[in-house]
XYZ file of C-alpha atoms in Angstrom:
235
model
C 37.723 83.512 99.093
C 40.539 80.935 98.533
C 44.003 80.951 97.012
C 46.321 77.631 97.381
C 49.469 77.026 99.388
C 51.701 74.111 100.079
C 52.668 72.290 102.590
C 56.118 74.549 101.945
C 54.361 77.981 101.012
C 53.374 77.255 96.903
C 50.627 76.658 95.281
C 48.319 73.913 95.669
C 45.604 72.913 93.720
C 41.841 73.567 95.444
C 38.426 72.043 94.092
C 35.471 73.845 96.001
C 34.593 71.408 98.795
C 37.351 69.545 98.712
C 38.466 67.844 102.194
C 41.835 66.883 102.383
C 43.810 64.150 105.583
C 45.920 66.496 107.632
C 48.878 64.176 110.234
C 47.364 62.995 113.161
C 43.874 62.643 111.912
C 42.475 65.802 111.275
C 40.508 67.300 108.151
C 41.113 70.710 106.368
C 38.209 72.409 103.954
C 38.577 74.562 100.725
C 36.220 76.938 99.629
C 35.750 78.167 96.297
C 38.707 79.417 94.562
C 38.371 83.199 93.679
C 40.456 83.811 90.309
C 42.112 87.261 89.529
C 43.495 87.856 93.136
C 46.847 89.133 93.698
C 48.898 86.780 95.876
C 49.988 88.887 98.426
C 48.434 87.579 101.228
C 50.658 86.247 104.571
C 51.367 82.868 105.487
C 49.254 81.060 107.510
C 51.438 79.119 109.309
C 50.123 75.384 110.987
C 47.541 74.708 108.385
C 49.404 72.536 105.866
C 50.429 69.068 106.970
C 51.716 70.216 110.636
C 49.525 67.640 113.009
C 48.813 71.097 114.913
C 45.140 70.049 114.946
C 44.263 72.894 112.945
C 41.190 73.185 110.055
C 41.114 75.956 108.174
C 39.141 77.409 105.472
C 39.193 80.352 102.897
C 42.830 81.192 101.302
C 46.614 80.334 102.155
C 49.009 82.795 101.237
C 51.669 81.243 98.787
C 53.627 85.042 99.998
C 57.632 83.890 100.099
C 57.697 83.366 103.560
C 61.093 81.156 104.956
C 59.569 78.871 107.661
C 61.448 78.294 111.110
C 61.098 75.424 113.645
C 60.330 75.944 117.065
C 60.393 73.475 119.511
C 58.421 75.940 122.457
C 55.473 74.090 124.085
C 52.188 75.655 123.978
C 50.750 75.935 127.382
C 48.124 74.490 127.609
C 48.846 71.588 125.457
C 46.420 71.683 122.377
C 43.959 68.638 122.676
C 43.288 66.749 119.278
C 39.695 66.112 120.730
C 38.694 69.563 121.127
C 34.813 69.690 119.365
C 35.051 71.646 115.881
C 32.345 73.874 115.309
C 31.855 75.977 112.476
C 30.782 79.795 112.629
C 29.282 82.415 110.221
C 32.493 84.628 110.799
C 31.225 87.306 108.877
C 28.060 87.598 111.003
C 30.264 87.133 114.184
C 32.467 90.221 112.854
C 29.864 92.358 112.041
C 28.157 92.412 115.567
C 31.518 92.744 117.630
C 32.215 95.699 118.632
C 36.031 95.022 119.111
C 35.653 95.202 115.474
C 37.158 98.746 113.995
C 35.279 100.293 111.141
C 37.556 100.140 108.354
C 37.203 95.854 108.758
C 33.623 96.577 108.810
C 33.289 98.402 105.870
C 35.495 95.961 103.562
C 32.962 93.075 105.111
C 29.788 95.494 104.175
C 29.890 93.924 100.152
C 31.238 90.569 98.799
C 35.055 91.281 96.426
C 32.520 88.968 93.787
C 29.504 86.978 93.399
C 29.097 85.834 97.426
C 32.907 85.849 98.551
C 34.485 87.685 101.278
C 37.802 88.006 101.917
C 37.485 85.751 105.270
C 40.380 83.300 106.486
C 38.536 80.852 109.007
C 40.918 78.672 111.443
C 39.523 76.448 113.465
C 42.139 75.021 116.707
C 42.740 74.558 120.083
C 44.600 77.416 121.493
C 42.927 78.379 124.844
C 42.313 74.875 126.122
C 38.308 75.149 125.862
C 36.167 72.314 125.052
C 35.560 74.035 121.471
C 37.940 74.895 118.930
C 39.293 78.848 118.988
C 38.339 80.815 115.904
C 41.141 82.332 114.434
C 40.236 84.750 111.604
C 41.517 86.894 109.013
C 40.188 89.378 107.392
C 41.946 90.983 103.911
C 41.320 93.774 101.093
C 39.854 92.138 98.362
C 42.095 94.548 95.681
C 45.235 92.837 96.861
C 44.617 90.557 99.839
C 46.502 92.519 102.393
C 45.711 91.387 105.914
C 43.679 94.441 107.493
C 42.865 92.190 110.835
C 43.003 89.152 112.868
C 41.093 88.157 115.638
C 40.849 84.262 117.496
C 36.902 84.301 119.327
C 36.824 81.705 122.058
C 33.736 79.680 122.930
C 32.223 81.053 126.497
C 28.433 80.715 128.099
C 26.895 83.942 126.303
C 28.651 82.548 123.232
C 32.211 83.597 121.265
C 34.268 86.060 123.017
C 37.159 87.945 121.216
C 40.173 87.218 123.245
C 42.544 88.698 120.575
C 42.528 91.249 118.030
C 45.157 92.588 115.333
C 44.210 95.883 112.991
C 47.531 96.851 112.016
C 47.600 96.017 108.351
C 49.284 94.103 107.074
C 48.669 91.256 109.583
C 47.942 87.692 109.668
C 47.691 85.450 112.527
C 48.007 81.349 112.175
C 48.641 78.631 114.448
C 52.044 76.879 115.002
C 52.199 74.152 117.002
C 49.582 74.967 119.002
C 50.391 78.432 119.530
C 48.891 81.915 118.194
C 51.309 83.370 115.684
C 50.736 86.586 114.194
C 53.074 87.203 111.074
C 53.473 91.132 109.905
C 55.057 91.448 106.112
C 57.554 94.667 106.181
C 57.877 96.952 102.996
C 61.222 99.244 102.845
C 60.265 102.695 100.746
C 59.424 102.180 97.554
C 58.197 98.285 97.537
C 55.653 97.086 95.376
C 52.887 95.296 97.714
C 53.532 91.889 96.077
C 57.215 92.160 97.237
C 58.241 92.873 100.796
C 61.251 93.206 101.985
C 60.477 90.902 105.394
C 58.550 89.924 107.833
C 58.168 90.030 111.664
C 56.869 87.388 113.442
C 55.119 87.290 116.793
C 53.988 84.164 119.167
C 51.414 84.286 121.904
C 50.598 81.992 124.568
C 47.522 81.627 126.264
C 47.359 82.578 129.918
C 45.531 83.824 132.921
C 42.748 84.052 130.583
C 44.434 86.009 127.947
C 46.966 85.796 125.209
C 50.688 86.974 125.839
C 53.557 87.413 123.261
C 56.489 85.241 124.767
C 58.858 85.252 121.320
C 59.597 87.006 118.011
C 62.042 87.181 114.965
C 62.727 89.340 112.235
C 63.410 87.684 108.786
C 65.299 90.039 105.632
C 63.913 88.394 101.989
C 66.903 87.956 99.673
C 66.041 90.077 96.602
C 67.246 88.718 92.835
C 67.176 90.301 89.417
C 67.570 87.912 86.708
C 68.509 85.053 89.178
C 71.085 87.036 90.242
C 71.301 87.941 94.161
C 71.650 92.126 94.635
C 70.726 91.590 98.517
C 70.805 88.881 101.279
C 70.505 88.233 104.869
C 73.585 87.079 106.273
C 73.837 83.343 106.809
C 74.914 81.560 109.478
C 78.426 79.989 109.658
């Protein structure tokens, strides 16, 4: 299941298959595009044109969601050499028993024809020779995020190492890091307009992932082009 987004969070143009040069040499897949999809879905930050070492595949939100630089290392360092292998995430889903049932169920039947409404990430997160997993699983009505889990390559196979079922979730990658992005709704919003989003980042450590930062950001609302609510800007 794929919907576009920008390098700055609008839409982008995807052909099925289509591989397109990320900075610093790495690759990033589309799927095929699934028309008649509301665009609700999060952000997923770090796979547009960051040099995070980051391929994803399946849909990128084109949600208004304000971006914010960070300059926090990730710890460890991600590693642009980490080997990329792909995964049936479905499949790997299905069998986990991390997994709740509601995520299950919504996996159970494709939203059309053979697509799921999977977000697959592939990056370097946990410092492992193999690229973490990061996935994202949505309603296929109205693409809200219902989970996100990162799996981690091990011995017996891919371990979850982080999970996320608080709808509506979506977890990306931002300079190396683990970000998990929640949309808030005041009473009342429609579910294509929310009111703003919290913003979580995790570091990996002592074998499991911490949260280390967070902000809160308040969408400016406009009727006509005319402002009726902002956040407060900075002097």
């Amino acid at each position: 299941m794929t919907r576009g987004g920008g390098a700055d969070g609008g839409p982008a143009e995807r052909r099925p298959g289509a591989f397109a040069r990320l900075p610093g040499g790495w690759w990033r897949t589309a799927g095929t595009a699934l028309a008649g999809t509301a665009a609700v879905g999060l952000l997923m930050a770090g796979c547009d044109a960051t040099g995070d070492g980051v391929r994803s595949e399946g849909s990128a939100s084109n949600s208004p969601v304000p971006s914010q630089a960070r300059s926090a290392t990730p710890t460890p360092s991600p590693s642009s050499s980490v080997a990329y292998q792909k995964v049936d995430a479905r499949a790997l889903l299905r069998k986990d028993p991390k997994v709740g049932a509601d995520v299950k169920k919504t996996l159970a039947k494709p939203c059309t024809a053979d697509e799921y409404p999977i977000d697959v990430t592939y990056a370097s997160l946990t410092g492992g020779k193999r690229a973490d997993v990061i996935i994202n699983v949505m309603t296929c009505a109205d693409s809200v995020g219902i989970g996100s889990y990162v799996y981690r390559k091990g011995a017996k196979g891919y371990e979850n190492v982080f999970s996320n079922e608080q709808p509506p979730v979506y977890a990306g990658v931002s300079k190396g890091e683990l970000e998990i992005t929640k949309q808030t709704y005041d009473t009342g919003d429609a579910v294509c307009c929310p009111t703003g989003e919290d913003v979580m980042t995790y570091r990996w450590a002592k074998h499991r992932f911490s949260e280390y930062s967070r902000y809160h950001t308040d969408y400016s609302k406009t009727v006509d082009g005319a402002e009726t609510s902002a956040t407060p800007s900075e002097d």
